[in-house]
Amino acid sequence: MFDRPGSGERAILVCVGIGHAPEPDRVAEFGALARSAGAQVLEVITVTRRSPEPRFFLGTGKVEELRQRLVALGADLVVVDNALTPGQERNLEKELNCRVLDRSGLILDIFAQRARTFEGKLQVELAQLEHVSTRLVRGWTHLERQKGGIGLRGPGETQLETDRRLVARRIKTLNDRLDKVLVQRETTRQERKRGAIPTVALVGYTNAGKSTLFNRLTSASAYTADQLFATLDPTVRRLRLAPGLEVALADTVGFVRDLPHELVAAFRSTLQEAREADLLLHVIDAADPERSERIAQVNEVLESIGAQSLPQIAVYNKIDVSGESPHLDFDAGGRVDRLWLSAHTGLGLDLLRDALHQQLGADLHHCILVLPAKSGRARAQLFEAGAVLAERQLDDGSAELEVNLRHRDVARICREAGIELPAAIEPCAPGERFLQSSGRAALDTAEPAVTSGPDVPLIDRPQAIGSN
């Protein structure tokens, strides 16, 4: 029986292009993936083939060359930037006498290192087991019923069969636990919907700066680093855009090309935050020369999870590196389509807040409410929602409140308090309060969530905002 070699960290990377030479950006990204997993990259070998070789994926001559390089460099790990079948992986390990990983196995290893929360660890373990279930190759013989004599008759089951049964049982247990987590997340989402709290999900290619932007907007402390898949665990925080307008901002796992289908399936509860969002912020590395390809790859993953039709704003991050200035682009309907900012320095973050307000604040109702003295519950709800701009006590004991709140919530509070729904004052188009000067000082009391970074003057009219 074959015993799989132990893993190592001194690695040779193999990038195979089918029908063409491997793209340089893909080779560079694969090296970054390997280093993110903790590998010491000794050499990168590129191969061009017309079609994969059934036995090794590589040609026999290239396998022999690879074996010689392993001995010469003292490497103990080979990582192939392609999807290998279980048979090809096993054949390469036998021929090279070292551990062999394909791209999916490498990404799974990175995820296993990064997962921190209970849910994240469950998701990674499930993906690993589903991946390894087809790669169980080791077997014992002492459990088989092949020998006669007292005390030597086994149960007739090899270790391989035992492993498969145990793996299948563990996969079922993990799926059951993740189903409970999914129910809990769905309950939380339904609570947000009942509270009329819109959800904004950050999506994008890995290392585009999603977690840095999330921390800037919400003052959270999500882990950030200049590496692929720095954070995996989903995080949701409330973000106050204006009095009476709060959103739930969700930081999701980063995408990458050829994301293993085991991970897409295992991280379904995490990706559900993106699929159920009211708005997607597609974070893009503006300094990445391959950003067009990255955008297409993220949209491909969004399509695979059913989120391709959701409203989306393209956020070009890292303009402090690319040298661009913060600005907005609008679509034909006058809504923000793209914007440029730097999450690292804070440059342009006020434009993002304006864009979110324009997109999600269409239902805001600015009005004057006169609450009787007995309507203390309604008054408390308004203050709890952060919707009160000003308050004045009247001689009869009632309170006059200037509020800014979603129309549906104003209507509900007035109905419960038994008062008439007031008309809106100073009606304006969605987002006009932020993109144009309204002239009311009371409406400029929104607390900014971002306090650092240079200020960027707002533009009076969308038509005046240029594009690069």
mmCIF file with all atom_site columns, N, CA, C and O in Angstrom, residues 50-69:
data_model
loop_
_atom_site.group_PDB
_atom_site.id
_atom_site.type_symbol
_atom_site.label_atom_id
_atom_site.label_alt_id
_atom_site.label_comp_id
_atom_site.label_asym_id
_atom_site.label_entity_id
_atom_site.label_seq_id
_atom_site.pdbx_PDB_ins_code
_atom_site.Cartn_x
_atom_site.Cartn_y
_atom_site.Cartn_z
_atom_site.occupancy
_atom_site.B_iso_or_equiv
_atom_site.pdbx_formal_charge
_atom_site.auth_seq_id
_atom_site.auth_comp_id
_atom_site.auth_asym_id
_atom_site.auth_atom_id
_atom_site.pdbx_PDB_model_num
ATOM 1  N N  . ARG A 1 50 ? -0.383 21.102 -25.064 1.00 0.00 ? 50 ARG A N  1
ATOM 2  C CA . ARG A 1 50 ? -1.594 21.161 -25.881 1.00 0.00 ? 50 ARG A CA 1
ATOM 3  C C  . ARG A 1 50 ? -2.789 20.602 -25.132 1.00 0.00 ? 50 ARG A C  1
ATOM 4  O O  . ARG A 1 50 ? -3.907 21.091 -25.272 1.00 0.00 ? 50 ARG A O  1
ATOM 5  N N  . SER A 1 51 ? -2.558 19.590 -24.299 1.00 0.00 ? 51 SER A N  1
ATOM 6  C CA . SER A 1 51 ? -3.624 18.981 -23.501 1.00 0.00 ? 51 SER A CA 1
ATOM 7  C C  . SER A 1 51 ? -2.978 18.302 -22.296 1.00 0.00 ? 51 SER A C  1
ATOM 8  O O  . SER A 1 51 ? -1.798 17.934 -22.347 1.00 0.00 ? 51 SER A O  1
ATOM 9  N N  . PRO A 1 52 ? -3.717 18.133 -21.208 1.00 0.00 ? 52 PRO A N  1
ATOM 10 C CA . PRO A 1 52 ? -3.145 17.465 -20.030 1.00 0.00 ? 52 PRO A CA 1
ATOM 11 C C  . PRO A 1 52 ? -2.816 16.002 -20.318 1.00 0.00 ? 52 PRO A C  1
ATOM 12 O O  . PRO A 1 52 ? -3.537 15.320 -21.053 1.00 0.00 ? 52 PRO A O  1
ATOM 13 N N  . GLU A 1 53 ? -1.712 15.542 -19.777 1.00 0.00 ? 53 GLU A N  1
ATOM 14 C CA . GLU A 1 53 ? -1.351 14.120 -19.874 1.00 0.00 ? 53 GLU A CA 1
ATOM 15 C C  . GLU A 1 53 ? -2.179 13.342 -18.856 1.00 0.00 ? 53 GLU A C  1
ATOM 16 O O  . GLU A 1 53 ? -2.241 13.725 -17.682 1.00 0.00 ? 53 GLU A O  1
ATOM 17 N N  . PRO A 1 54 ? -2.870 12.290 -19.255 1.00 0.00 ? 54 PRO A N  1
ATOM 18 C CA . PRO A 1 54 ? -3.814 11.619 -18.352 1.00 0.00 ? 54 PRO A CA 1
ATOM 19 C C  . PRO A 1 54 ? -3.185 11.112 -17.053 1.00 0.00 ? 54 PRO A C  1
ATOM 20 O O  . PRO A 1 54 ? -3.825 11.159 -16.002 1.00 0.00 ? 54 PRO A O  1
ATOM 21 N N  . ARG A 1 55 ? -1.938 10.645 -17.113 1.00 0.00 ? 55 ARG A N  1
ATOM 22 C CA . ARG A 1 55 ? -1.356 10.012 -15.937 1.00 0.00 ? 55 ARG A CA 1
ATOM 23 C C  . ARG A 1 55 ? -0.793 11.033 -14.950 1.00 0.00 ? 55 ARG A C  1
ATOM 24 O O  . ARG A 1 55 ? -1.024 10.941 -13.747 1.00 0.00 ? 55 ARG A O  1
ATOM 25 N N  . PHE A 1 56 ? -0.033 12.007 -15.446 1.00 0.00 ? 56 PHE A N  1
ATOM 26 C CA . PHE A 1 56 ? 0.657  12.949 -14.555 1.00 0.00 ? 56 PHE A CA 1
ATOM 27 C C  . PHE A 1 56 ? 0.175  14.397 -14.707 1.00 0.00 ? 56 PHE A C  1
ATOM 28 O O  . PHE A 1 56 ? 0.626  15.259 -13.977 1.00 0.00 ? 56 PHE A O  1
ATOM 29 N N  . PHE A 1 57 ? -0.682 14.678 -15.676 1.00 0.00 ? 57 PHE A N  1
ATOM 30 C CA . PHE A 1 57 ? -1.055 16.028 -16.092 1.00 0.00 ? 57 PHE A CA 1
ATOM 31 C C  . PHE A 1 57 ? 0.112  16.684 -16.825 1.00 0.00 ? 57 PHE A C  1
ATOM 32 O O  . PHE A 1 57 ? -0.071 17.355 -17.814 1.00 0.00 ? 57 PHE A O  1
ATOM 33 N N  . LEU A 1 58 ? 1.343  16.501 -16.320 1.00 0.00 ? 58 LEU A N  1
ATOM 34 C CA . LEU A 1 58 ? 2.563  16.945 -17.001 1.00 0.00 ? 58 LEU A CA 1
ATOM 35 C C  . LEU A 1 58 ? 3.067  15.825 -17.904 1.00 0.00 ? 58 LEU A C  1
ATOM 36 O O  . LEU A 1 58 ? 2.696  14.660 -17.749 1.00 0.00 ? 58 LEU A O  1
ATOM 37 N N  . GLY A 1 59 ? 3.941  16.156 -18.817 1.00 0.00 ? 59 GLY A N  1
ATOM 38 C CA . GLY A 1 59 ? 4.577  15.127 -19.621 1.00 0.00 ? 59 GLY A CA 1
ATOM 39 C C  . GLY A 1 59 ? 5.616  14.361 -18.823 1.00 0.00 ? 59 GLY A C  1
ATOM 40 O O  . GLY A 1 59 ? 6.135  14.847 -17.811 1.00 0.00 ? 59 GLY A O  1
ATOM 41 N N  . THR A 1 60 ? 5.964  13.168 -19.251 1.00 0.00 ? 60 THR A N  1
ATOM 42 C CA . THR A 1 60 ? 6.917  12.342 -18.513 1.00 0.00 ? 60 THR A CA 1
ATOM 43 C C  . THR A 1 60 ? 8.296  12.998 -18.462 1.00 0.00 ? 60 THR A C  1
ATOM 44 O O  . THR A 1 60 ? 9.020  12.886 -17.468 1.00 0.00 ? 60 THR A O  1
ATOM 45 N N  . GLY A 1 61 ? 8.684  13.702 -19.531 1.00 0.00 ? 61 GLY A N  1
ATOM 46 C CA . GLY A 1 61 ? 9.967  14.386 -19.526 1.00 0.00 ? 61 GLY A CA 1
ATOM 47 C C  . GLY A 1 61 ? 10.002 15.508 -18.493 1.00 0.00 ? 61 GLY A C  1
ATOM 48 O O  . GLY A 1 61 ? 10.992 15.693 -17.782 1.00 0.00 ? 61 GLY A O  1
ATOM 49 N N  . LYS A 1 62 ? 8.908  16.253 -18.382 1.00 0.00 ? 62 LYS A N  1
ATOM 50 C CA . LYS A 1 62 ? 8.851  17.338 -17.403 1.00 0.00 ? 62 LYS A CA 1
ATOM 51 C C  . LYS A 1 62 ? 8.814  16.780 -15.982 1.00 0.00 ? 62 LYS A C  1
ATOM 52 O O  . LYS A 1 62 ? 9.371  17.389 -15.051 1.00 0.00 ? 62 LYS A O  1
ATOM 53 N N  . VAL A 1 63 ? 8.183  15.620 -15.794 1.00 0.00 ? 63 VAL A N  1
ATOM 54 C CA . VAL A 1 63 ? 8.164  14.995 -14.470 1.00 0.00 ? 63 VAL A CA 1
ATOM 55 C C  . VAL A 1 63 ? 9.584  14.598 -14.063 1.00 0.00 ? 63 VAL A C  1
ATOM 56 O O  . VAL A 1 63 ? 9.997  14.794 -12.909 1.00 0.00 ? 63 VAL A O  1
ATOM 57 N N  . GLU A 1 64 ? 10.354 14.058 -15.001 1.00 0.00 ? 64 GLU A N  1
ATOM 58 C CA . GLU A 1 64 ? 11.736 13.691 -14.700 1.00 0.00 ? 64 GLU A CA 1
ATOM 59 C C  . GLU A 1 64 ? 12.569 14.936 -14.383 1.00 0.00 ? 64 GLU A C  1
ATOM 60 O O  . GLU A 1 64 ? 13.384 14.932 -13.446 1.00 0.00 ? 64 GLU A O  1
ATOM 61 N N  . GLU A 1 65 ? 12.372 16.002 -15.155 1.00 0.00 ? 65 GLU A N  1
ATOM 62 C CA . GLU A 1 65 ? 13.079 17.255 -14.866 1.00 0.00 ? 65 GLU A CA 1
ATOM 63 C C  . GLU A 1 65 ? 12.704 17.775 -13.480 1.00 0.00 ? 65 GLU A C  1
ATOM 64 O O  . GLU A 1 65 ? 13.566 18.246 -12.730 1.00 0.00 ? 65 GLU A O  1
ATOM 65 N N  . LEU A 1 66 ? 11.438 17.668 -13.134 1.00 0.00 ? 66 LEU A N  1
ATOM 66 C CA . LEU A 1 66 ? 10.968 18.132 -11.828 1.00 0.00 ? 66 LEU A CA 1
ATOM 67 C C  . LEU A 1 66 ? 11.594 17.307 -10.704 1.00 0.00 ? 66 LEU A C  1
ATOM 68 O O  . LEU A 1 66 ? 11.984 17.850 -9.660  1.00 0.00 ? 66 LEU A O  1
ATOM 69 N N  . ARG A 1 67 ? 11.716 16.005 -10.925 1.00 0.00 ? 67 ARG A N  1
ATOM 70 C CA . ARG A 1 67 ? 12.321 15.145 -9.905  1.00 0.00 ? 67 ARG A CA 1
ATOM 71 C C  . ARG A 1 67 ? 13.784 15.528 -9.669  1.00 0.00 ? 67 ARG A C  1
ATOM 72 O O  . ARG A 1 67 ? 14.262 15.570 -8.534  1.00 0.00 ? 67 ARG A O  1
ATOM 73 N N  . GLN A 1 68 ? 14.495 15.851 -10.727 1.00 0.00 ? 68 GLN A N  1
ATOM 74 C CA . GLN A 1 68 ? 15.887 16.265 -10.582 1.00 0.00 ? 68 GLN A CA 1
ATOM 75 C C  . GLN A 1 68 ? 16.005 17.601 -9.852  1.00 0.00 ? 68 GLN A C  1
ATOM 76 O O  . GLN A 1 68 ? 16.917 17.798 -9.035  1.00 0.00 ? 68 GLN A O  1
ATOM 77 N N  . ARG A 1 69 ? 15.095 18.533 -10.120 1.00 0.00 ? 69 ARG A N  1
ATOM 78 C CA . ARG A 1 69 ? 15.131 19.825 -9.445  1.00 0.00 ? 69 ARG A CA 1
ATOM 79 C C  . ARG A 1 69 ? 14.816 19.682 -7.960  1.00 0.00 ? 69 ARG A C  1
ATOM 80 O O  . ARG A 1 69 ? 15.354 20.411 -7.123  1.00 0.00 ? 69 ARG A O  1
#
